[in-house]
Amino acid sequence: MKKTLLLSALVSISFAAAQKTVTLPWSGAITGPTSDAGASYAAGVEDYCKYANAQKMLPGITLNCVTRDDQYNNANTQRNFEDFVGNLNAPVFLGYATGGALQLKSVIQETKIPTLTASYHIGIIDAPDNTYTFLPVSSYSENIVALLEYIAKKERGAKVALIVNPSPFGRDPVVDARKAATRLGLKITDVQEVGGNNLDNTALLKRLEAQGAKYIINQNTAGPVANILKDAKRLNLLGKMQFMGAHYTGGEDLTKLAGDAAKDFIWATSYYLYDEANQPGIQLVKKIGAQFKRGADTIRSVHYTSGMLASAIAIEAMKRAGNNPDAAGVYKGLISMNGSRSFDPGFAVGPVTFSAKDHIGAESLRLLQADATGNFKAITGAQRSAMFQLVHPMK
Amino acid sequence: MPASRFTQTGNYRTRYRQDQTIFATYAEQLSLIVLIGLLLLLPLILPKTMLRDVNMIMIYAVAVIGLNITTGYTGLINIGQAAFMGVGAYATALAATRWNLPFFLAIPVGGLAGALVGTFVGLPSLRLKYLYLAVATLAFQIIFEWGVGHTPLLAQGGAISLPQVQVFGVKATFFNHNFVWYYLILPVLVVMGLLWRNVLRTKHGRSLIAVRDNDRAAAAMGINPGTAKITAFMIGSFYAGIAGGLFAYFQKAVVIEDYGLHISIQLLAMAIVGGLGSLPGSFLGPLFIVALDRIVGGTSNWIGSQNLFPAGVDAATALRPLSFGLAIVLFLMFEPRGLANWWRLSRLYFKKWPYKF
């Protein structure tokens, strides 16, 4: 009996000793600006990471799931990165804001830490210093060019106006959008910047109406877009103008804020939505959300799904790295995700594919339109923008 | 000059020259040397992430000295100090990447750019006062952000990466970045602090204070208030430009978000909490605000994770601006002279200790 006890104790000790702890870190805005999206994103990262531990996805490895608030402050993001990589020895970094991601590019290049961000700004993966940075899904620029393609199919020669956030996040897609519009035979009548403090958009909308702009494409967050839609409804412009937007403009956030003014809004995103219950990825989102007792609002948010995708990609790359996942192993794991080895956790409308040259994960996107109840329904299948690859060839 | 140069029991100065000495006693001189000695040893004790905070405090301190020059010493309200920092940061970035200047030349270029722009922005101070001038500086902050956001040369406010720095054969890498930069920022802060302390003893420094206290009386005494105000803006913006250049290198890339209006307000809060028109306050203010931010950040995270409030009520997000605003209001109400006054009272107490009188 004593021998059995001793043996089982030894086995337990050796098993415990064999378990390695690897940190999976995320830094983003849990509080502060854009925390409406950031808090759900953080929950998604953390819950999928804990789920991976519970499922023993990485044999012999326990994940240390760390989500840390950087309050949308670049200095805090750097501080967190230094702590994760310098002290916690994290082999991968999951980031959030555009500014923080752009500022970290040279450090990421120096430390060779593979990085995935919640910002889908194409500049993050543009040269230089772009070896180790990856976008989990298609970029904002591609979202917008896909919307332009949709417009061009419907109405060649249409007048389009862009409303963008007054920041690098908002401005970056404008150059590609202009190039694409020229090639597609569309006319961009105006590019206006609108931030989060837009309380009355009457002048803006009247100006766009006077220009004859029929299609309004937004590159912004849901808050400012909701205010524009509410003002457009008040001015009876909703039927005359078709409002559209890239990933962070739409979804539950928009319908919650804009109410019935969001009806008919066309949204480009790579993610499946909560209401698509037949999708295995969404079933998993619901299961994990319930397991970790998240509120209904969090589970319904597309940002919860986005966080899970980022976490899932990082964990899959660690899995491919083998028993001892370091930064080099995770990088190799990431760039192996192509062809028959592409990764499809079911959260996005296409599989995640990366290579040494391809740093965009789920490249496919869909266009969805809000119905009278505020739910978004797909109006296209999963697709890539053909024009985007011409106007922004990746180096 | 006190009877003993080791202790000060009263003001025994009989000549203007004595009144202009930087240190009244050897004890003061010694305490500064000891303090600098301790500061030189600090990186050996502190963890790396805390060292980053100390570096941030020192950079903000340079900017706050500048703000104190315009607002604290000259009485010109400035809500655009972060924009002056930004001017310095972008000028430094351009000097380093376009002209390939080494950091020890690129940072002064940032300071000079800040001073140049500051002089121009200070021109309205010849006609405007109080709230009106505050709005003029606020306008500059907005113009700066808009201007950078629409300038392709400045990456439309996107990132301009700065080259790695090498000092005495040691390259600042990811692993020694905070360490190397600590020893680069500290001398700059000490020199800038001493420089201002010296300027204050000159007629130029005194004329700024005279203009703050009563510009008509100052004019009657032969001081040109206009020149004094422009000089204040020029020097204050020079400090901001240097701080911006240091910040640009320290952050490794310049991004417009680091120089927004919220940072200007934060710098003003640092100056108020530290004590307007006080050199020690310029160090204590950034220390207090950065420490408060760390503490409140931790508390916010904890509150957020406890689910104490119903869905839709984001109390954790509210806590940071609430505590920040509350700190400023409480200081304005109960200690308008800021932490510098506490520092002064502590020094007074220890000067007399163990005697009560």
CSV table of C-alpha atoms in Angstrom, one decimal, chain A:
chain,number,residue,atom,x,y,z
A,1,MET,CA,0.0,0.0,0.0
A,2,LYS,CA,2.8,2.3,1.0
A,3,LYS,CA,4.6,1.5,-2.2
A,4,THR,CA,1.5,2.3,-4.3
A,5,LEU,CA,1.1,5.6,-2.5
A,6,LEU,CA,4.7,6.5,-3.0
A,7,LEU,CA,4.6,5.6,-6.6
A,8,SER,CA,1.4,7.6,-7.3
A,9,ALA,CA,3.0,10.6,-5.4
A,10,LEU,CA,6.1,10.3,-7.6
A,11,VAL,CA,4.0,10.1,-10.7
A,12,SER,CA,2.0,13.2,-9.7
A,13,ILE,CA,5.2,15.1,-8.9
A,14,SER,CA,6.8,14.2,-12.1
A,15,PHE,CA,3.6,15.0,-14.0
A,16,ALA,CA,3.4,18.4,-12.3
A,17,ALA,CA,7.1,19.0,-13.0
A,18,ALA,CA,6.5,18.1,-16.7
A,19,GLN,CA,3.8,20.7,-17.0
A,20,LYS,CA,5.2,23.9,-18.3
A,21,THR,CA,3.6,27.3,-17.9
A,22,VAL,CA,3.5,29.5,-21.0
A,23,THR,CA,2.0,33.0,-20.9
A,24,LEU,CA,-0.6,34.1,-23.4
A,25,PRO,CA,-0.8,37.9,-22.9
A,26,TRP,CA,-3.2,40.5,-24.2
A,27,SER,CA,-2.9,44.3,-23.7
A,28,GLY,CA,-5.9,46.5,-24.6
A,29,ALA,CA,-8.5,48.9,-23.5
A,30,ILE,CA,-10.6,47.2,-20.8
A,31,THR,CA,-11.3,50.7,-19.4
A,32,GLY,CA,-11.0,54.1,-21.1
A,33,PRO,CA,-11.7,55.0,-24.8
A,34,THR,CA,-13.0,52.2,-26.9
A,35,SER,CA,-13.4,50.0,-23.8
A,36,ASP,CA,-16.9,49.1,-25.1
A,37,ALA,CA,-15.2,46.9,-27.7
A,38,GLY,CA,-12.0,46.2,-25.6
A,39,ALA,CA,-13.7,44.7,-22.6
A,40,SER,CA,-15.6,42.1,-24.7
A,41,TYR,CA,-12.4,41.4,-26.7
A,42,ALA,CA,-10.4,40.8,-23.5
A,43,ALA,CA,-13.1,38.5,-22.2
A,44,GLY,CA,-12.9,36.5,-25.5
A,45,VAL,CA,-9.1,36.2,-25.3
A,46,GLU,CA,-9.2,35.1,-21.7
A,47,ASP,CA,-12.1,32.7,-21.9
A,48,TYR,CA,-10.7,30.9,-25.0
A,49,CYS,CA,-7.4,30.7,-23.2
A,50,LYS,CA,-8.9,29.2,-20.1
A,51,TYR,CA,-11.0,26.8,-22.3
A,52,ALA,CA,-7.8,25.7,-24.0
A,53,ASN,CA,-6.4,24.9,-20.5
A,54,ALA,CA,-9.6,23.0,-19.5
A,55,GLN,CA,-9.5,21.0,-22.8
A,56,LYS,CA,-5.7,20.4,-22.4
A,57,MET,CA,-5.2,21.6,-26.0
A,58,LEU,CA,-1.5,21.9,-25.4
A,59,PRO,CA,-0.2,18.7,-23.9
A,60,GLY,CA,2.3,19.3,-21.1
A,61,ILE,CA,1.6,23.0,-21.1
A,62,THR,CA,-0.6,25.2,-18.9
A,63,LEU,CA,-1.4,28.6,-20.3
A,64,ASN,CA,-1.1,31.6,-18.1
A,65,CYS,CA,-3.9,33.7,-19.4
A,66,VAL,CA,-3.2,37.4,-18.8
A,67,THR,CA,-5.3,40.2,-20.0
A,68,ARG,CA,-4.1,43.6,-18.9
A,69,ASP,CA,-5.8,47.0,-19.3
A,70,ASP,CA,-3.7,49.6,-21.1
A,71,GLN,CA,-6.5,52.2,-21.1
A,72,TYR,CA,-5.9,52.8,-24.9
A,73,ASN,CA,-2.6,54.5,-23.9
A,74,ASN,CA,0.4,53.7,-26.0
A,75,ALA,CA,2.9,54.1,-23.2
A,76,ASN,CA,0.9,51.6,-21.1
A,77,THR,CA,0.9,49.2,-24.1
A,78,GLN,CA,4.7,49.3,-24.2
A,79,ARG,CA,4.9,48.9,-20.5
A,80,ASN,CA,2.7,45.8,-20.7
A,81,PHE,CA,4.7,44.4,-23.7
A,82,GLU,CA,8.0,44.9,-21.8
A,83,ASP,CA,6.5,43.0,-18.8
A,84,PHE,CA,5.0,40.2,-20.9
A,85,VAL,CA,8.1,39.6,-23.0
A,86,GLY,CA,10.9,40.7,-20.6
A,87,ASN,CA,9.5,39.2,-17.3
A,88,LEU,CA,6.8,36.7,-18.2
A,89,ASN,CA,8.7,35.3,-21.2
A,90,ALA,CA,5.6,35.3,-23.4
A,91,PRO,CA,6.3,33.8,-26.9
A,92,VAL,CA,3.5,35.8,-28.5
A,93,PHE,CA,1.8,39.1,-28.0
A,94,LEU,CA,-1.9,40.0,-28.5
A,95,GLY,CA,-2.4,43.7,-28.9
A,96,TYR,CA,-5.3,46.0,-29.4
A,97,ALA,CA,-5.0,49.7,-30.5
A,98,THR,CA,-3.7,51.0,-33.8
A,99,GLY,CA,-1.4,53.5,-32.3
A,100,GLY,CA,0.1,51.0,-29.9
A,101,ALA,CA,0.6,48.5,-32.6
A,102,LEU,CA,2.3,50.9,-35.0
A,103,GLN,CA,4.5,52.2,-32.2
A,104,LEU,CA,5.6,48.7,-31.2
A,105,LYS,CA,6.6,47.6,-34.8
A,106,SER,CA,10.3,48.2,-34.4
A,107,VAL,CA,10.4,46.6,-30.9
A,108,ILE,CA,8.5,43.5,-32.2
A,109,GLN,CA,10.9,43.3,-35.1
A,110,GLU,CA,13.8,43.5,-32.6
A,111,THR,CA,12.5,41.0,-30.1
A,112,LYS,CA,11.0,38.7,-32.9
A,113,ILE,CA,7.8,38.2,-30.9
A,114,PRO,CA,4.9,37.2,-33.2
A,115,THR,CA,2.1,39.7,-32.7
A,116,LEU,CA,-1.6,39.7,-33.5
A,117,THR,CA,-3.7,42.8,-32.9
A,118,ALA,CA,-7.3,43.8,-32.7
A,119,SER,CA,-6.6,46.7,-35.0
A,120,TYR,CA,-6.9,45.7,-38.7
A,121,HIS,CA,-5.0,48.7,-39.9
A,122,ILE,CA,-3.0,47.6,-43.0
A,123,GLY,CA,-0.1,49.8,-42.0
A,124,ILE,CA,0.6,47.3,-39.2
A,125,ILE,CA,1.7,44.7,-41.7
A,126,ASP,CA,3.1,47.0,-44.3
A,127,ALA,CA,6.9,47.2,-44.6
A,128,PRO,CA,9.2,48.0,-42.9
A,129,ASP,CA,9.4,46.1,-39.6
A,130,ASN,CA,6.6,43.8,-40.6
A,131,THR,CA,8.1,40.3,-40.3
A,132,TYR,CA,6.4,39.3,-37.0
A,133,THR,CA,3.2,41.3,-37.2
A,134,PHE,CA,0.0,39.6,-38.3
A,135,LEU,CA,-3.7,40.6,-38.8
A,136,PRO,CA,-6.2,38.0,-37.6
A,137,VAL,CA,-8.7,39.0,-40.3
A,138,SER,CA,-9.0,41.2,-43.4
A,139,SER,CA,-7.9,44.9,-43.0
A,140,TYR,CA,-10.2,47.9,-42.8
A,141,SER,CA,-8.8,48.9,-46.2
A,142,GLU,CA,-10.0,45.7,-47.7
A,143,ASN,CA,-13.4,46.1,-46.0
A,144,ILE,CA,-13.8,49.5,-47.6
A,145,VAL,CA,-12.6,48.4,-51.1
A,146,ALA,CA,-15.0,45.5,-50.9
A,147,LEU,CA,-17.9,47.9,-50.2
A,148,LEU,CA,-16.8,50.1,-53.1
A,149,GLU,CA,-16.8,47.0,-55.4
A,150,TYR,CA,-20.4,46.3,-54.2
A,151,ILE,CA,-21.4,49.8,-55.0
A,152,ALA,CA,-19.8,49.6,-58.4
A,153,LYS,CA,-21.7,46.5,-59.2
A,154,LYS,CA,-25.0,48.2,-58.2
A,155,GLU,CA,-24.4,51.5,-59.8
A,156,ARG,CA,-21.4,52.4,-62.0
A,157,GLY,CA,-20.4,56.0,-61.7
A,158,ALA,CA,-22.1,56.4,-58.3
A,159,LYS,CA,-21.0,59.2,-56.0
A,160,VAL,CA,-19.5,58.1,-52.8
A,161,ALA,CA,-18.4,60.0,-49.6
A,162,LEU,CA,-16.1,58.7,-46.9
A,163,ILE,CA,-16.5,59.6,-43.3
A,164,VAL,CA,-13.5,58.6,-41.3
A,165,ASN,CA,-12.2,58.8,-37.8
A,166,PRO,CA,-9.7,61.6,-37.2
A,167,SER,CA,-6.8,59.3,-36.4
A,168,PRO,CA,-4.4,56.9,-38.2
A,169,PHE,CA,-7.1,54.2,-37.7
A,170,GLY,CA,-9.5,56.3,-39.7
A,171,ARG,CA,-7.3,57.9,-42.3
A,172,ASP,CA,-5.3,54.9,-43.4
A,173,PRO,CA,-7.8,53.3,-45.8
A,174,VAL,CA,-8.5,56.6,-47.6
A,175,VAL,CA,-5.5,56.3,-50.1
A,176,ASP,CA,-6.5,52.7,-51.1
A,177,ALA,CA,-10.2,53.7,-51.3
A,178,ARG,CA,-9.4,56.6,-53.7
A,179,LYS,CA,-7.3,54.3,-55.9
A,180,ALA,CA,-10.0,51.6,-56.0
A,181,ALA,CA,-12.8,54.1,-56.7
A,182,THR,CA,-10.9,55.5,-59.7
A,183,ARG,CA,-10.4,52.0,-61.1
A,184,LEU,CA,-14.1,51.0,-60.4
A,185,GLY,CA,-15.4,54.1,-62.0
A,186,LEU,CA,-16.8,55.6,-58.8
A,187,LYS,CA,-16.5,59.2,-57.8
A,188,ILE,CA,-15.4,60.1,-54.2
A,189,THR,CA,-17.1,63.4,-53.6
A,190,ASP,CA,-15.7,64.1,-50.1
A,191,VAL,CA,-13.7,62.7,-47.3
A,192,GLN,CA,-14.8,64.1,-43.9
A,193,GLU,CA,-13.3,63.4,-40.5
A,194,VAL,CA,-15.8,62.7,-37.6
A,195,GLY,CA,-14.7,61.8,-34.1
A,196,GLY,CA,-16.5,60.6,-31.0
A,197,ASN,CA,-17.8,64.1,-30.1
A,198,ASN,CA,-20.1,64.5,-33.1
A,199,LEU,CA,-23.3,65.6,-31.4
A,200,ASP,CA,-25.0,67.0,-34.5
A,201,ASN,CA,-24.2,66.0,-38.0
A,202,THR,CA,-26.8,68.1,-39.8
A,203,ALA,CA,-24.3,70.3,-41.6
A,204,LEU,CA,-22.2,67.3,-42.6
A,205,LEU,CA,-25.1,65.3,-44.0
A,206,LYS,CA,-26.6,68.4,-45.8
A,207,ARG,CA,-23.2,69.0,-47.4
A,208,LEU,CA,-23.0,65.4,-48.6
A,209,GLU,CA,-26.6,65.5,-49.8
A,210,ALA,CA,-25.8,68.7,-51.8
A,211,GLN,CA,-22.8,66.9,-53.4
A,212,GLY,CA,-25.2,64.2,-54.5
A,213,ALA,CA,-23.4,61.5,-52.6
A,214,LYS,CA,-25.6,58.4,-52.6
A,215,TYR,CA,-23.3,56.1,-50.7
A,216,ILE,CA,-21.6,57.0,-47.5
A,217,ILE,CA,-18.8,54.7,-46.3
A,218,ASN,CA,-17.7,55.0,-42.7
A,219,GLN,CA,-14.3,54.0,-41.3
A,220,ASN,CA,-15.0,54.6,-37.6
A,221,THR,CA,-16.3,53.1,-34.4
A,222,ALA,CA,-20.0,52.4,-33.8
A,223,GLY,CA,-20.6,55.4,-31.6
A,224,PRO,CA,-20.0,58.2,-34.1
A,225,VAL,CA,-21.7,56.2,-36.9
A,226,ALA,CA,-24.8,55.7,-34.7
A,227,ASN,CA,-25.1,59.5,-34.3
A,228,ILE,CA,-24.8,60.0,-38.0
A,229,LEU,CA,-27.5,57.5,-38.7
A,230,LYS,CA,-29.8,59.0,-36.1
A,231,ASP,CA,-29.3,62.4,-37.7
A,232,ALA,CA,-29.8,61.0,-41.2
A,233,LYS,CA,-33.1,59.5,-40.0
A,234,ARG,CA,-34.2,62.9,-38.6
A,235,LEU,CA,-33.3,64.5,-41.9
A,236,ASN,CA,-35.2,61.9,-43.9
A,237,LEU,CA,-31.9,60.9,-45.7
A,238,LEU,CA,-32.0,57.2,-44.9
A,239,GLY,CA,-33.8,56.2,-48.1
A,240,LYS,CA,-31.8,58.6,-50.2
A,241,MET,CA,-28.3,57.6,-48.9
A,242,GLN,CA,-27.0,54.2,-48.3
A,243,PHE,CA,-24.8,54.1,-45.2
A,244,MET,CA,-22.0,51.5,-45.0
A,245,GLY,CA,-19.0,50.8,-42.9
A,246,ALA,CA,-15.9,48.7,-42.0
A,247,HIS,CA,-15.6,46.2,-39.2
A,248,TYR,CA,-15.7,48.4,-36.1
A,249,THR,CA,-18.7,50.5,-37.3
A,250,GLY,CA,-21.3,47.7,-37.2
A,251,GLY,CA,-22.8,44.8,-35.3
A,252,GLU,CA,-24.6,44.7,-32.0
A,253,ASP,CA,-22.8,47.9,-30.9
A,254,LEU,CA,-24.4,49.9,-33.7
A,255,THR,CA,-27.9,48.5,-33.4
A,256,LYS,CA,-27.8,49.1,-29.6
A,257,LEU,CA,-26.8,52.7,-30.1
A,258,ALA,CA,-28.7,53.7,-33.3
A,259,GLY,CA,-31.9,51.7,-32.8
A,260,ASP,CA,-34.1,51.5,-35.9
A,261,ALA,CA,-31.9,54.2,-37.6
A,262,ALA,CA,-29.4,51.3,-38.2
A,263,LYS,CA,-31.9,49.6,-40.6
A,264,ASP,CA,-30.4,48.8,-44.0
A,265,PHE,CA,-26.8,49.7,-42.9
A,266,ILE,CA,-24.4,47.6,-44.8
A,267,TRP,CA,-21.4,46.3,-42.9
A,268,ALA,CA,-18.2,44.5,-44.0
A,269,THR,CA,-16.7,42.0,-41.5
A,270,SER,CA,-14.9,38.7,-41.5
A,271,TYR,CA,-16.7,37.3,-38.4
A,272,TYR,CA,-19.7,35.2,-38.0
A,273,LEU,CA,-22.4,36.7,-35.8
A,274,TYR,CA,-24.2,35.5,-32.6
A,275,ASP,CA,-27.5,34.9,-34.5
A,276,GLU,CA,-25.9,32.4,-36.9
A,277,ALA,CA,-26.5,29.6,-34.5
A,278,ASN,CA,-25.8,26.9,-37.1
A,279,GLN,CA,-22.1,27.9,-37.3
A,280,PRO,CA,-19.9,25.6,-35.2
A,281,GLY,CA,-17.7,28.6,-34.2
A,282,ILE,CA,-20.7,30.5,-32.8
A,283,GLN,CA,-21.9,27.4,-31.0
A,284,LEU,CA,-18.4,27.3,-29.4
A,285,VAL,CA,-18.6,31.0,-28.5
A,286,LYS,CA,-22.0,30.4,-26.7
A,287,LYS,CA,-20.6,27.3,-25.0
A,288,ILE,CA,-17.5,29.0,-23.7
A,289,GLY,CA,-19.4,32.1,-22.7
A,290,ALA,CA,-21.8,30.1,-20.7
A,291,GLN,CA,-19.0,28.1,-19.1
A,292,PHE,CA,-17.3,31.2,-17.9
A,293,LYS,CA,-20.5,32.9,-16.9
A,294,ARG,CA,-20.3,35.9,-19.2
A,295,GLY,CA,-23.2,38.3,-19.5
A,296,ALA,CA,-25.5,38.1,-22.5
A,297,ASP,CA,-24.2,41.4,-23.9
A,298,THR,CA,-20.6,40.1,-23.8
A,299,ILE,CA,-21.4,36.8,-25.5
A,300,ARG,CA,-23.5,38.5,-28.2
A,301,SER,CA,-20.7,41.0,-29.0
A,302,VAL,CA,-18.7,40.3,-32.2
A,303,HIS,CA,-15.7,41.6,-30.2
A,304,TYR,CA,-16.0,38.6,-27.9
A,305,THR,CA,-15.7,36.3,-31.0
A,306,SER,CA,-12.8,38.4,-32.3
A,307,GLY,CA,-10.9,38.0,-29.0
A,308,MET,CA,-11.5,34.2,-29.2
A,309,LEU,CA,-10.1,34.1,-32.7
A,310,ALA,CA,-6.9,36.0,-31.7
A,311,SER,CA,-6.5,33.6,-28.8
A,312,ALA,CA,-7.2,30.5,-30.8
A,313,ILE,CA,-4.7,31.5,-33.5
A,314,ALA,CA,-2.0,32.0,-30.9
A,315,ILE,CA,-2.7,28.7,-29.2
A,316,GLU,CA,-2.8,26.8,-32.5
A,317,ALA,CA,0.6,28.3,-33.3
A,318,MET,CA,1.9,27.2,-29.9
A,319,LYS,CA,0.5,23.7,-30.6
A,320,ARG,CA,2.4,23.6,-33.9
A,321,ALA,CA,5.5,24.8,-32.1
A,322,GLY,CA,5.6,21.5,-30.1
A,323,ASN,CA,6.6,20.9,-26.5
A,324,ASN,CA,8.5,24.0,-25.9
A,325,PRO,CA,6.8,26.9,-27.6
A,326,ASP,CA,9.1,29.9,-27.8
A,327,ALA,CA,8.8,33.0,-30.1
A,328,ALA,CA,10.6,31.3,-33.0
A,329,GLY,CA,8.4,28.2,-32.7
A,330,VAL,CA,5.2,30.2,-32.5
A,331,TYR,CA,6.3,32.2,-35.6
A,332,LYS,CA,7.0,29.0,-37.5
A,333,GLY,CA,3.6,27.7,-36.3
A,334,LEU,CA,1.9,30.8,-37.6
A,335,ILE,CA,3.5,30.8,-41.1
A,336,SER,CA,2.7,27.1,-41.4
A,337,MET,CA,-1.0,27.9,-41.5
A,338,ASN,CA,-1.6,27.6,-45.2
A,339,GLY,CA,-2.8,25.1,-47.8
A,340,SER,CA,-3.9,21.9,-46.2
A,341,ARG,CA,-2.5,23.2,-42.9
A,342,SER,CA,-4.7,26.3,-42.7
A,343,PHE,CA,-6.5,26.8,-39.4
A,344,ASP,CA,-10.3,27.1,-39.2
A,345,PRO,CA,-11.6,27.5,-35.7
A,346,GLY,CA,-15.0,28.6,-37.1
A,347,PHE,CA,-15.1,32.1,-35.8
A,348,ALA,CA,-14.5,33.8,-39.1
A,349,VAL,CA,-16.0,33.3,-42.5
A,350,GLY,CA,-12.9,31.7,-43.9
A,351,PRO,CA,-9.9,29.8,-42.7
A,352,VAL,CA,-6.9,31.5,-41.2
A,353,THR,CA,-4.0,31.3,-43.6
A,354,PHE,CA,-0.5,32.8,-42.9
A,355,SER,CA,2.8,32.4,-44.6
A,356,ALA,CA,6.1,34.3,-44.5
A,357,LYS,CA,4.6,36.7,-47.1
A,358,ASP,CA,0.9,36.5,-46.2
A,359,HIS,CA,0.2,38.2,-42.9
A,360,ILE,CA,-3.6,38.4,-43.2
A,361,GLY,CA,-5.4,35.6,-41.4
A,362,ALA,CA,-9.0,35.1,-42.3
A,363,GLU,CA,-8.9,37.0,-45.6
A,364,SER,CA,-12.5,36.4,-46.6
A,365,LEU,CA,-15.2,38.8,-45.6
A,366,ARG,CA,-18.9,39.2,-46.1
A,367,LEU,CA,-21.2,42.1,-46.5
A,368,LEU,CA,-24.2,42.1,-44.1
A,369,GLN,CA,-27.2,44.4,-43.9
A,370,ALA,CA,-29.2,45.3,-40.9
A,371,ASP,CA,-32.9,44.4,-41.0
A,372,ALA,CA,-35.8,46.1,-39.2
A,373,THR,CA,-35.1,44.3,-36.0
A,374,GLY,CA,-31.4,45.5,-36.0
A,375,ASN,CA,-30.0,42.1,-36.9
A,376,PHE,CA,-27.4,41.9,-39.6
A,377,LYS,CA,-28.0,39.3,-42.4
A,378,ALA,CA,-25.4,38.4,-44.9
A,379,ILE,CA,-26.1,39.8,-48.4
A,380,THR,CA,-23.0,38.3,-49.9
A,381,GLY,CA,-21.1,35.0,-49.5
A,382,ALA,CA,-17.6,34.9,-48.1
A,383,GLN,CA,-15.3,36.6,-50.6
A,384,ARG,CA,-12.0,38.5,-51.0
A,385,SER,CA,-11.8,41.9,-52.6
A,386,ALA,CA,-10.1,41.5,-56.0
A,387,MET,CA,-9.5,45.2,-56.3
A,388,PHE,CA,-7.8,45.5,-53.0
A,389,GLN,CA,-5.0,43.2,-54.0
A,390,LEU,CA,-4.4,45.5,-57.0
A,391,VAL,CA,-4.4,48.8,-55.2
A,392,HIS,CA,-2.4,47.6,-52.2
A,393,PRO,CA,-0.1,44.8,-53.3
A,394,MET,CA,1.6,43.4,-50.2
A,395,LYS,CA,5.4,43.3,-50.0
